[in-house]
Every structure is written in C-alpha cells, then in structure tokens.
Amino acid sequence: MLTKTDLDSANVDDNSADSFKKPKLVTNEVSAANRIKNKFNQEIKSSSEYKDKTLFVGNLPISVSKDKIKKHFKKYGAIDSLRIRGIAVADIKTSKKVAALKKEFHPDRNSVCAFIRFKESEDAKKAEAENGVLFYDHHLRVQFCESDAKPDESKAVFIGNLPFTAEDEELWDLFKICGPISHVRIVRDGRTGIGKGFGYVNFKDSDSVQFALERETFTLKDRELRVSLCEANRAKKQSVCISKYKIVYLHKMLLSIFVITLWRN
C-alpha cells in the first residue's frame, strides 16, 4: 500500500543511483493507485447514472434468445444494453459464460434473469408494466434493480421446504388459487444458480395472504411446503393481538371496579 513515507522517499539526492530508481517505482505505484481510484469513481458514477434506467427482469425462459427479449421490451423505448444473469450450469467447474455459449445448462432449471438498461429513464419506468406479464409461458418479475422501495410484506408469504430445483413458475401455478399474484421470488445460490430451499410469494392484496395460510397443504415435487407470514407481517399481527388483549383486560378491570362500587353502596 502506498504511504506518505513512500512519497517522501521520492525526494532524495539525484546523484545517488538508488535515489534514481525509487522515484520511478513510487511514480508507478501512484499511477496504479490513481487508475484504481479513477476506475472505482467511474463505477460509482455509472451506477448512479444508470440505476434509474436499469430494470431487473426475473423468470425469463432459458430457451428464449436475447433478441426476442429485446424485441419484447423495445416497444417501451431504445435499449442500451441487455445482460443475461442467473445461469445454473450443468457442471460447476464450467464458467457461466462458457455454459451460456455452449448452452450447457442445469437440466432441472428452465429460467434465468436479465438486466435491461434503457437509454431513457422514462422508458424504463414504462417497462415496469411488464411485471406479472406472461412471456413464453413465464410470468415475469420486473423491477428497478436498485429500487429503494421495499416490498409490502403484509401482502407476502414465506415459503419454506422448497425443492432446490423449484422454479418461480411452479409457485405461480400453486398459489394463484389464493388470489392475484404480484411476483414470486425463489432465493438461489449466486454461484450455482440452484435454490436454497425457500422463497416468497407476493400477492396484490392482503386477503390472499390469509387464504394461503388457511389452506391445509401445498405440495411441490413430493415435498409439503411450509407457508408462513413474513417477519414484519408476523410482528404486526402480534402487536394487534397484544393491543386487543390489553383492551379486553382493561374492559374487564373497569367492569369489576364498577360492580364492586355498586355492591359497597
């Protein structure tokens, strides 16, 4: 790491052979440090500039080409770039880039995700309308990739005991009976692209959550799924229950005081 001492050591007698070499070494280090700093600053700038133009698109069919995806989204405006991500490879030793070129995908996975960057932020905003749209038999999940807005957990359920090879579309098919779905998200390993055994179903209204909780069982690939409230929603319901208990307790206490007062009189 470059320090102030290193920089000070550059200011030495030019008549020395050693002193002739050191400034060059330090200069190279300074240049390298500056290049890294400039690259980092450029990445931050790019991220800031493009975050309102870039959409995350999940549950894309793995068999659909980039050209077809672009054709579907370009009706909203000019597209600057499209990057496919979330590929599950057949062999963990194979890089995702090579697997994509050779089309050597995991046999139990049929979806990927993508980042689509529009030239104009207004066009990206319009393209959000594709969330939940059926695209080659897959319901898309579309949102800004750096959105500050958190999903409404009062309209979501947590799904546990999922098969590791479960697909988003399978959860859509299972839970659509409970009500209109906003989006589905299965949490996957970033390295392998295989599921971690849990995910979330976000509905368009909170009544659907209650319906999902009251159903006896949901089974996927011979596994009985565990359906429960999300943490924030559970805490909210517990708070409501405690408040109701306090009201009932207070009512009973006041009634007892009233009865005792009448009896004494």
PDB file of C-alpha atoms in Angstrom:
ATOM      1  CA  MET A   1       0.000   0.000   0.000  1.00  0.00           C
ATOM      2  CA  LEU A   2       1.278   3.458  -0.893  1.00  0.00           C
ATOM      3  CA  THR A   3       2.049   5.620   2.175  1.00  0.00           C
ATOM      4  CA  LYS A   4       3.231   9.173   2.839  1.00  0.00           C
ATOM      5  CA  THR A   5       6.651   7.730   3.704  1.00  0.00           C
ATOM      6  CA  ASP A   6       6.841   6.208   0.238  1.00  0.00           C
ATOM      7  CA  LEU A   7       6.058   9.567  -1.326  1.00  0.00           C
ATOM      8  CA  ASP A   8       8.594  11.373   0.879  1.00  0.00           C
ATOM      9  CA  SER A   9      11.280   8.889  -0.099  1.00  0.00           C
ATOM     10  CA  ALA A  10      10.992  10.138  -3.678  1.00  0.00           C
ATOM     11  CA  ASN A  11      12.539  13.487  -2.638  1.00  0.00           C
ATOM     12  CA  VAL A  12      16.171  12.331  -2.390  1.00  0.00           C
ATOM     13  CA  ASP A  13      19.550  13.277  -3.878  1.00  0.00           C
ATOM     14  CA  ASP A  14      19.542  12.772  -7.648  1.00  0.00           C
ATOM     15  CA  ASN A  15      23.294  11.915  -7.552  1.00  0.00           C
ATOM     16  CA  SER A  16      22.560   8.586  -5.835  1.00  0.00           C
ATOM     17  CA  ALA A  17      21.949   5.519  -8.014  1.00  0.00           C
ATOM     18  CA  ASP A  18      19.391   4.201  -5.522  1.00  0.00           C
ATOM     19  CA  SER A  19      17.622   7.516  -5.418  1.00  0.00           C
ATOM     20  CA  PHE A  20      17.324   7.432  -9.197  1.00  0.00           C
ATOM     21  CA  LYS A  21      15.329   4.176  -9.106  1.00  0.00           C
ATOM     22  CA  LYS A  22      12.991   4.928  -6.216  1.00  0.00           C
ATOM     23  CA  PRO A  23      11.071   7.840  -7.755  1.00  0.00           C
ATOM     24  CA  LYS A  24      10.234   5.655 -10.765  1.00  0.00           C
ATOM     25  CA  LEU A  25       8.907   2.893  -8.506  1.00  0.00           C
ATOM     26  CA  VAL A  26       6.860   5.345  -6.475  1.00  0.00           C
ATOM     27  CA  THR A  27       5.578   7.038  -9.612  1.00  0.00           C
ATOM     28  CA  ASN A  28       4.388   3.670 -10.918  1.00  0.00           C
ATOM     29  CA  GLU A  29       2.628   2.960  -7.620  1.00  0.00           C
ATOM     30  CA  VAL A  30       0.977   6.369  -7.648  1.00  0.00           C
ATOM     31  CA  SER A  31      -0.177   5.834 -11.228  1.00  0.00           C
ATOM     32  CA  ALA A  32      -1.575   2.401 -10.372  1.00  0.00           C
ATOM     33  CA  ALA A  33      -3.343   3.786  -7.298  1.00  0.00           C
ATOM     34  CA  ASN A  34      -4.816   6.616  -9.355  1.00  0.00           C
ATOM     35  CA  ARG A  35      -6.019   4.208 -12.029  1.00  0.00           C
ATOM     36  CA  ILE A  36      -7.775   2.082  -9.412  1.00  0.00           C
ATOM     37  CA  LYS A  37      -9.284   5.163  -7.794  1.00  0.00           C
ATOM     38  CA  ASN A  38     -10.474   6.547 -11.137  1.00  0.00           C
ATOM     39  CA  LYS A  39     -11.965   3.203 -12.115  1.00  0.00           C
ATOM     40  CA  PHE A  40     -13.777   2.960  -8.768  1.00  0.00           C
ATOM     41  CA  ASN A  41     -15.116   6.514  -9.090  1.00  0.00           C
ATOM     42  CA  GLN A  42     -16.260   5.791 -12.632  1.00  0.00           C
ATOM     43  CA  GLU A  43     -18.122   2.675 -11.494  1.00  0.00           C
ATOM     44  CA  ILE A  44     -19.856   4.670  -8.758  1.00  0.00           C
ATOM     45  CA  LYS A  45     -20.747   7.380 -11.255  1.00  0.00           C
ATOM     46  CA  SER A  46     -22.039   4.832 -13.756  1.00  0.00           C
ATOM     47  CA  SER A  47     -24.104   3.111 -11.095  1.00  0.00           C
ATOM     48  CA  SER A  48     -25.645   6.422 -10.083  1.00  0.00           C
ATOM     49  CA  GLU A  49     -26.310   7.443 -13.684  1.00  0.00           C
ATOM     50  CA  TYR A  50     -27.864   4.161 -14.773  1.00  0.00           C
ATOM     51  CA  LYS A  51     -29.792   2.982 -11.722  1.00  0.00           C
ATOM     52  CA  ASP A  52     -32.974   4.751 -12.869  1.00  0.00           C
ATOM     53  CA  LYS A  53     -32.587   3.293 -16.358  1.00  0.00           C
ATOM     54  CA  THR A  54     -31.890  -0.339 -15.487  1.00  0.00           C
ATOM     55  CA  LEU A  55     -34.532  -2.984 -14.821  1.00  0.00           C
ATOM     56  CA  PHE A  56     -34.145  -6.414 -13.282  1.00  0.00           C
ATOM     57  CA  VAL A  57     -36.201  -8.983 -15.187  1.00  0.00           C
ATOM     58  CA  GLY A  58     -36.637 -12.350 -13.498  1.00  0.00           C
ATOM     59  CA  ASN A  59     -38.147 -15.697 -14.522  1.00  0.00           C
ATOM     60  CA  LEU A  60     -37.145 -15.397 -18.175  1.00  0.00           C
ATOM     61  CA  PRO A  61     -37.329 -18.668 -20.134  1.00  0.00           C
ATOM     62  CA  ILE A  62     -33.818 -20.019 -20.567  1.00  0.00           C
ATOM     63  CA  SER A  63     -34.604 -21.082 -24.141  1.00  0.00           C
ATOM     64  CA  VAL A  64     -35.528 -17.570 -25.335  1.00  0.00           C
ATOM     65  CA  SER A  65     -32.805 -15.600 -27.116  1.00  0.00           C
ATOM     66  CA  LYS A  66     -31.592 -12.115 -26.206  1.00  0.00           C
ATOM     67  CA  ASP A  67     -33.007 -10.826 -29.496  1.00  0.00           C
ATOM     68  CA  LYS A  68     -36.506 -11.984 -28.562  1.00  0.00           C
ATOM     69  CA  ILE A  69     -36.209 -10.382 -25.134  1.00  0.00           C
ATOM     70  CA  LYS A  70     -35.058  -7.111 -26.700  1.00  0.00           C
ATOM     71  CA  LYS A  71     -37.880  -7.252 -29.228  1.00  0.00           C
ATOM     72  CA  HIS A  72     -40.389  -7.671 -26.412  1.00  0.00           C
ATOM     73  CA  PHE A  73     -39.081  -4.713 -24.382  1.00  0.00           C
ATOM     74  CA  LYS A  74     -38.061  -2.266 -27.101  1.00  0.00           C
ATOM     75  CA  LYS A  75     -41.701  -1.219 -27.525  1.00  0.00           C
ATOM     76  CA  TYR A  76     -41.101   0.933 -24.437  1.00  0.00           C
ATOM     77  CA  GLY A  77     -38.048   2.678 -25.868  1.00  0.00           C
ATOM     78  CA  ALA A  78     -34.478   2.286 -27.066  1.00  0.00           C
ATOM     79  CA  ILE A  79     -32.415  -0.299 -25.168  1.00  0.00           C
ATOM     80  CA  ASP A  80     -28.807   0.495 -24.333  1.00  0.00           C
ATOM     81  CA  SER A  81     -27.755  -2.970 -23.137  1.00  0.00           C
ATOM     82  CA  LEU A  82     -29.087  -6.366 -22.039  1.00  0.00           C
ATOM     83  CA  ARG A  83     -27.160  -8.795 -19.831  1.00  0.00           C
ATOM     84  CA  ILE A  84     -28.272 -12.333 -19.030  1.00  0.00           C
ATOM     85  CA  ARG A  85     -27.566 -13.496 -15.476  1.00  0.00           C
ATOM     86  CA  GLY A  86     -28.546 -16.275 -13.048  1.00  0.00           C
ATOM     87  CA  ILE A  87     -27.463 -19.175 -15.247  1.00  0.00           C
ATOM     88  CA  ALA A  88     -27.335 -22.555 -13.495  1.00  0.00           C
ATOM     89  CA  VAL A  89     -24.572 -24.592 -15.123  1.00  0.00           C
ATOM     90  CA  ALA A  90     -24.652 -28.344 -15.673  1.00  0.00           C
ATOM     91  CA  ASP A  91     -21.073 -28.685 -14.409  1.00  0.00           C
ATOM     92  CA  ILE A  92     -19.965 -26.455 -11.530  1.00  0.00           C
ATOM     93  CA  LYS A  93     -16.427 -26.459 -12.967  1.00  0.00           C
ATOM     94  CA  THR A  94     -17.661 -24.734 -16.125  1.00  0.00           C
ATOM     95  CA  SER A  95     -17.856 -20.941 -16.097  1.00  0.00           C
ATOM     96  CA  LYS A  96     -21.272 -19.393 -16.636  1.00  0.00           C
ATOM     97  CA  LYS A  97     -20.019 -17.554 -19.716  1.00  0.00           C
ATOM     98  CA  VAL A  98     -18.825 -20.783 -21.353  1.00  0.00           C
ATOM     99  CA  ALA A  99     -22.004 -22.605 -20.316  1.00  0.00           C
ATOM    100  CA  ALA A 100     -24.108 -19.870 -21.902  1.00  0.00           C
ATOM    101  CA  LEU A 101     -22.159 -20.061 -25.173  1.00  0.00           C
ATOM    102  CA  LYS A 102     -22.388 -23.861 -25.280  1.00  0.00           C
ATOM    103  CA  LYS A 103     -25.921 -23.883 -23.844  1.00  0.00           C
ATOM    104  CA  GLU A 104     -24.844 -26.360 -21.177  1.00  0.00           C
ATOM    105  CA  PHE A 105     -27.445 -25.530 -18.531  1.00  0.00           C
ATOM    106  CA  HIS A 106     -28.540 -27.414 -15.438  1.00  0.00           C
ATOM    107  CA  PRO A 107     -31.213 -29.917 -16.580  1.00  0.00           C
ATOM    108  CA  ASP A 108     -33.577 -29.007 -13.726  1.00  0.00           C
ATOM    109  CA  ARG A 109     -33.519 -25.235 -14.304  1.00  0.00           C
ATOM    110  CA  ASN A 110     -35.555 -23.525 -17.017  1.00  0.00           C
ATOM    111  CA  SER A 111     -35.271 -19.839 -16.188  1.00  0.00           C
ATOM    112  CA  VAL A 112     -32.709 -17.051 -15.959  1.00  0.00           C
ATOM    113  CA  CYS A 113     -32.777 -13.332 -15.190  1.00  0.00           C
ATOM    114  CA  ALA A 114     -31.537 -10.264 -17.033  1.00  0.00           C
ATOM    115  CA  PHE A 115     -30.617  -6.621 -16.554  1.00  0.00           C
ATOM    116  CA  ILE A 116     -32.049  -4.332 -19.220  1.00  0.00           C
ATOM    117  CA  ARG A 117     -30.733  -0.793 -19.438  1.00  0.00           C
ATOM    118  CA  PHE A 118     -32.788   1.721 -21.401  1.00  0.00           C
ATOM    119  CA  LYS A 119     -31.391   4.889 -22.913  1.00  0.00           C
ATOM    120  CA  GLU A 120     -34.034   6.960 -21.124  1.00  0.00           C
ATOM    121  CA  SER A 121     -35.252   6.568 -17.537  1.00  0.00           C
ATOM    122  CA  GLU A 122     -38.840   7.350 -18.606  1.00  0.00           C
ATOM    123  CA  ASP A 123     -38.824   4.292 -20.872  1.00  0.00           C
ATOM    124  CA  ALA A 124     -37.566   2.061 -18.058  1.00  0.00           C
ATOM    125  CA  LYS A 125     -40.377   3.340 -15.859  1.00  0.00           C
ATOM    126  CA  LYS A 126     -42.937   2.432 -18.525  1.00  0.00           C
ATOM    127  CA  ALA A 127     -41.434  -1.034 -18.920  1.00  0.00           C
ATOM    128  CA  GLU A 128     -42.217  -1.795 -15.259  1.00  0.00           C
ATOM    129  CA  ALA A 129     -45.691  -2.580 -16.566  1.00  0.00           C
ATOM    130  CA  GLU A 130     -44.274  -5.932 -17.726  1.00  0.00           C
ATOM    131  CA  ASN A 131     -44.238  -7.197 -14.135  1.00  0.00           C
ATOM    132  CA  GLY A 132     -46.506 -10.242 -13.958  1.00  0.00           C
ATOM    133  CA  VAL A 133     -46.948 -10.403 -17.740  1.00  0.00           C
ATOM    134  CA  LEU A 134     -46.864 -13.865 -19.304  1.00  0.00           C
ATOM    135  CA  PHE A 135     -43.860 -14.177 -21.639  1.00  0.00           C
ATOM    136  CA  TYR A 136     -43.426 -17.545 -23.361  1.00  0.00           C
ATOM    137  CA  ASP A 137     -45.419 -19.213 -20.543  1.00  0.00           C
ATOM    138  CA  HIS A 138     -43.369 -17.491 -17.827  1.00  0.00           C
ATOM    139  CA  HIS A 139     -44.693 -14.747 -15.543  1.00  0.00           C
ATOM    140  CA  LEU A 140     -42.040 -12.035 -15.497  1.00  0.00           C
ATOM    141  CA  ARG A 141     -40.774 -10.272 -12.393  1.00  0.00           C
ATOM    142  CA  VAL A 142     -39.804  -6.732 -13.366  1.00  0.00           C
ATOM    143  CA  GLN A 143     -38.465  -4.048 -11.041  1.00  0.00           C
ATOM    144  CA  PHE A 144     -35.748  -1.409 -10.866  1.00  0.00           C
ATOM    145  CA  CYS A 145     -32.553  -3.188  -9.859  1.00  0.00           C
ATOM    146  CA  GLU A 146     -31.665  -0.556  -7.236  1.00  0.00           C
ATOM    147  CA  SER A 147     -35.141   0.340  -6.102  1.00  0.00           C
ATOM    148  CA  ASP A 148     -35.323   1.872  -2.615  1.00  0.00           C
ATOM    149  CA  ALA A 149     -38.933   0.755  -2.247  1.00  0.00           C
ATOM    150  CA  LYS A 150     -39.307  -2.356  -0.081  1.00  0.00           C
ATOM    151  CA  PRO A 151     -41.938  -4.966  -0.968  1.00  0.00           C
ATOM    152  CA  ASP A 152     -45.084  -4.839   1.131  1.00  0.00           C
ATOM    153  CA  GLU A 153     -44.632  -7.801   3.469  1.00  0.00           C
ATOM    154  CA  SER A 154     -48.268  -7.570   4.583  1.00  0.00           C
ATOM    155  CA  LYS A 155     -49.107  -8.976   1.142  1.00  0.00           C
ATOM    156  CA  ALA A 156     -46.455 -11.708   1.093  1.00  0.00           C
ATOM    157  CA  VAL A 157     -45.990 -15.215   2.448  1.00  0.00           C
ATOM    158  CA  PHE A 158     -42.753 -17.039   3.193  1.00  0.00           C
ATOM    159  CA  ILE A 159     -42.408 -20.447   1.541  1.00  0.00           C
ATOM    160  CA  GLY A 160     -40.113 -22.995   3.167  1.00  0.00           C
ATOM    161  CA  ASN A 161     -39.090 -26.593   2.418  1.00  0.00           C
ATOM    162  CA  LEU A 162     -38.926 -25.861  -1.308  1.00  0.00           C
ATOM    163  CA  PRO A 163     -37.209 -28.390  -3.567  1.00  0.00           C
ATOM    164  CA  PHE A 164     -33.807 -26.997  -4.534  1.00  0.00           C
ATOM    165  CA  THR A 165     -34.772 -27.252  -8.205  1.00  0.00           C
ATOM    166  CA  ALA A 166     -38.101 -25.434  -7.779  1.00  0.00           C
ATOM    167  CA  GLU A 167     -38.941 -22.790 -10.387  1.00  0.00           C
ATOM    168  CA  ASP A 168     -40.790 -19.493  -9.958  1.00  0.00           C
ATOM    169  CA  GLU A 169     -43.497 -20.595 -12.383  1.00  0.00           C
ATOM    170  CA  GLU A 170     -44.293 -23.644 -10.274  1.00  0.00           C
ATOM    171  CA  LEU A 171     -45.081 -21.386  -7.306  1.00  0.00           C
ATOM    172  CA  TRP A 172     -47.235 -19.181  -9.560  1.00  0.00           C
ATOM    173  CA  ASP A 173     -49.276 -22.255 -10.530  1.00  0.00           C
ATOM    174  CA  LEU A 174     -49.596 -23.434  -6.924  1.00  0.00           C
ATOM    175  CA  PHE A 175     -50.587 -20.150  -5.285  1.00  0.00           C
ATOM    176  CA  LYS A 176     -52.681 -18.455  -7.979  1.00  0.00           C
ATOM    177  CA  ILE A 177     -55.738 -20.117  -6.426  1.00  0.00           C
ATOM    178  CA  CYS A 178     -55.274 -17.851  -3.386  1.00  0.00           C
ATOM    179  CA  GLY A 179     -55.596 -14.613  -5.355  1.00  0.00           C
ATOM    180  CA  PRO A 180     -53.841 -12.349  -7.868  1.00  0.00           C
ATOM    181  CA  ILE A 181     -50.048 -12.561  -7.593  1.00  0.00           C
ATOM    182  CA  SER A 182     -47.696  -9.593  -7.936  1.00  0.00           C
ATOM    183  CA  HIS A 183     -44.476 -11.594  -8.182  1.00  0.00           C
ATOM    184  CA  VAL A 184     -42.658 -14.688  -6.982  1.00  0.00           C
ATOM    185  CA  ARG A 185     -39.068 -14.862  -5.776  1.00  0.00           C
ATOM    186  CA  ILE A 186     -37.092 -18.005  -5.018  1.00  0.00           C
ATOM    187  CA  VAL A 187     -33.793 -17.347  -3.236  1.00  0.00           C
ATOM    188  CA  ARG A 188     -30.912 -19.023  -5.063  1.00  0.00           C
ATOM    189  CA  ASP A 189     -27.205 -19.578  -4.580  1.00  0.00           C
ATOM    190  CA  GLY A 190     -25.261 -16.965  -6.516  1.00  0.00           C
ATOM    191  CA  ARG A 191     -22.537 -19.417  -7.520  1.00  0.00           C
ATOM    192  CA  THR A 192     -24.573 -22.446  -8.614  1.00  0.00           C
ATOM    193  CA  GLY A 193     -27.912 -20.838  -9.507  1.00  0.00           C
ATOM    194  CA  ILE A 194     -29.722 -23.571  -7.561  1.00  0.00           C
ATOM    195  CA  GLY A 195     -32.385 -22.734  -4.980  1.00  0.00           C
ATOM    196  CA  LYS A 196     -31.660 -22.552  -1.250  1.00  0.00           C
ATOM    197  CA  GLY A 197     -34.965 -24.139  -0.265  1.00  0.00           C
ATOM    198  CA  PHE A 198     -37.083 -21.066   0.418  1.00  0.00           C
ATOM    199  CA  GLY A 199     -38.754 -18.152  -1.321  1.00  0.00           C
ATOM    200  CA  TYR A 200     -41.614 -15.643  -1.251  1.00  0.00           C
ATOM    201  CA  VAL A 201     -44.953 -15.164  -2.961  1.00  0.00           C
ATOM    202  CA  ASN A 202     -46.128 -11.545  -3.098  1.00  0.00           C
ATOM    203  CA  PHE A 203     -49.838 -11.047  -3.678  1.00  0.00           C
ATOM    204  CA  LYS A 204     -51.650  -7.938  -4.868  1.00  0.00           C
ATOM    205  CA  ASP A 205     -53.814  -7.818  -1.723  1.00  0.00           C
ATOM    206  CA  SER A 206     -53.522  -8.929   1.895  1.00  0.00           C
ATOM    207  CA  ASP A 207     -56.696 -11.077   1.770  1.00  0.00           C
ATOM    208  CA  SER A 208     -54.827 -13.543  -0.432  1.00  0.00           C
ATOM    209  CA  VAL A 209     -52.244 -13.979   2.335  1.00  0.00           C
ATOM    210  CA  GLN A 210     -54.915 -15.159   4.750  1.00  0.00           C
ATOM    211  CA  PHE A 211     -56.296 -17.520   2.125  1.00  0.00           C
ATOM    212  CA  ALA A 212     -52.836 -19.042   1.587  1.00  0.00           C
ATOM    213  CA  LEU A 213     -52.313 -19.503   5.335  1.00  0.00           C
ATOM    214  CA  GLU A 214     -55.684 -21.199   5.830  1.00  0.00           C
ATOM    215  CA  ARG A 215     -55.227 -23.810   3.115  1.00  0.00           C
ATOM    216  CA  GLU A 216     -54.313 -27.200   4.506  1.00  0.00           C
ATOM    217  CA  THR A 217     -51.284 -28.096   2.399  1.00  0.00           C
ATOM    218  CA  PHE A 218     -49.265 -27.098  -0.645  1.00  0.00           C
ATOM    219  CA  THR A 219     -47.134 -29.829  -2.192  1.00  0.00           C
ATOM    220  CA  LEU A 220     -44.414 -29.440  -4.807  1.00  0.00           C
ATOM    221  CA  LYS A 221     -42.386 -32.365  -6.165  1.00  0.00           C
ATOM    222  CA  ASP A 222     -43.491 -34.603  -3.281  1.00  0.00           C
ATOM    223  CA  ARG A 223     -42.491 -32.028  -0.678  1.00  0.00           C
ATOM    224  CA  GLU A 224     -45.020 -30.418   1.645  1.00  0.00           C
ATOM    225  CA  LEU A 225     -44.312 -26.707   1.667  1.00  0.00           C
ATOM    226  CA  ARG A 226     -44.166 -24.608   4.820  1.00  0.00           C
ATOM    227  CA  VAL A 227     -46.246 -21.448   4.402  1.00  0.00           C
ATOM    228  CA  SER A 228     -45.995 -18.673   6.982  1.00  0.00           C
ATOM    229  CA  LEU A 229     -46.151 -14.930   7.444  1.00  0.00           C
ATOM    230  CA  CYS A 230     -43.162 -12.770   6.633  1.00  0.00           C
ATOM    231  CA  GLU A 231     -41.365 -11.382   9.712  1.00  0.00           C
ATOM    232  CA  ALA A 232     -42.737  -7.826   9.503  1.00  0.00           C
ATOM    233  CA  ASN A 233     -46.284  -9.060   8.972  1.00  0.00           C
ATOM    234  CA  ARG A 234     -45.997 -11.520  11.866  1.00  0.00           C
ATOM    235  CA  ALA A 235     -44.757  -8.784  14.194  1.00  0.00           C
ATOM    236  CA  LYS A 236     -47.625  -6.527  13.122  1.00  0.00           C
ATOM    237  CA  LYS A 237     -50.225  -9.224  13.811  1.00  0.00           C
ATOM    238  CA  GLN A 238     -48.674  -9.977  17.205  1.00  0.00           C
ATOM    239  CA  SER A 239     -48.833  -6.278  18.055  1.00  0.00           C
ATOM    240  CA  VAL A 240     -52.514  -6.170  17.084  1.00  0.00           C
ATOM    241  CA  CYS A 241     -53.250  -9.243  19.224  1.00  0.00           C
ATOM    242  CA  ILE A 242     -51.473  -7.716  22.228  1.00  0.00           C
ATOM    243  CA  SER A 243     -53.410  -4.469  21.781  1.00  0.00           C
ATOM    244  CA  LYS A 244     -56.718  -6.366  21.644  1.00  0.00           C
ATOM    245  CA  TYR A 245     -55.751  -8.300  24.781  1.00  0.00           C
ATOM    246  CA  LYS A 246     -54.977  -5.058  26.615  1.00  0.00           C
ATOM    247  CA  ILE A 247     -58.343  -3.571  25.619  1.00  0.00           C
ATOM    248  CA  VAL A 248     -60.239  -6.677  26.792  1.00  0.00           C
ATOM    249  CA  TYR A 249     -58.265  -6.747  30.055  1.00  0.00           C
ATOM    250  CA  LEU A 250     -58.930  -3.051  30.694  1.00  0.00           C
ATOM    251  CA  HIS A 251     -62.622  -3.506  29.954  1.00  0.00           C
ATOM    252  CA  LYS A 252     -62.904  -6.391  32.434  1.00  0.00           C
ATOM    253  CA  MET A 253     -60.991  -4.463  35.093  1.00  0.00           C
ATOM    254  CA  LEU A 254     -63.269  -1.410  34.754  1.00  0.00           C
ATOM    255  CA  LEU A 255     -66.331  -3.649  34.883  1.00  0.00           C
ATOM    256  CA  SER A 256     -65.059  -5.290  38.090  1.00  0.00           C
ATOM    257  CA  ILE A 257     -64.452  -1.885  39.692  1.00  0.00           C
ATOM    258  CA  PHE A 258     -67.964  -0.794  38.712  1.00  0.00           C
ATOM    259  CA  VAL A 259     -69.560  -3.954  40.220  1.00  0.00           C
ATOM    260  CA  ILE A 260     -67.568  -3.610  43.472  1.00  0.00           C
ATOM    261  CA  THR A 261     -68.581   0.051  43.768  1.00  0.00           C
ATOM    262  CA  LEU A 262     -72.278  -0.848  43.340  1.00  0.00           C
ATOM    263  CA  TRP A 263     -72.016  -3.674  45.891  1.00  0.00           C
ATOM    264  CA  ARG A 264     -70.453  -1.367  48.515  1.00  0.00           C
ATOM    265  CA  ASN A 265     -73.169   1.208  48.009  1.00  0.00           C
TER     266      ASN A 265
END
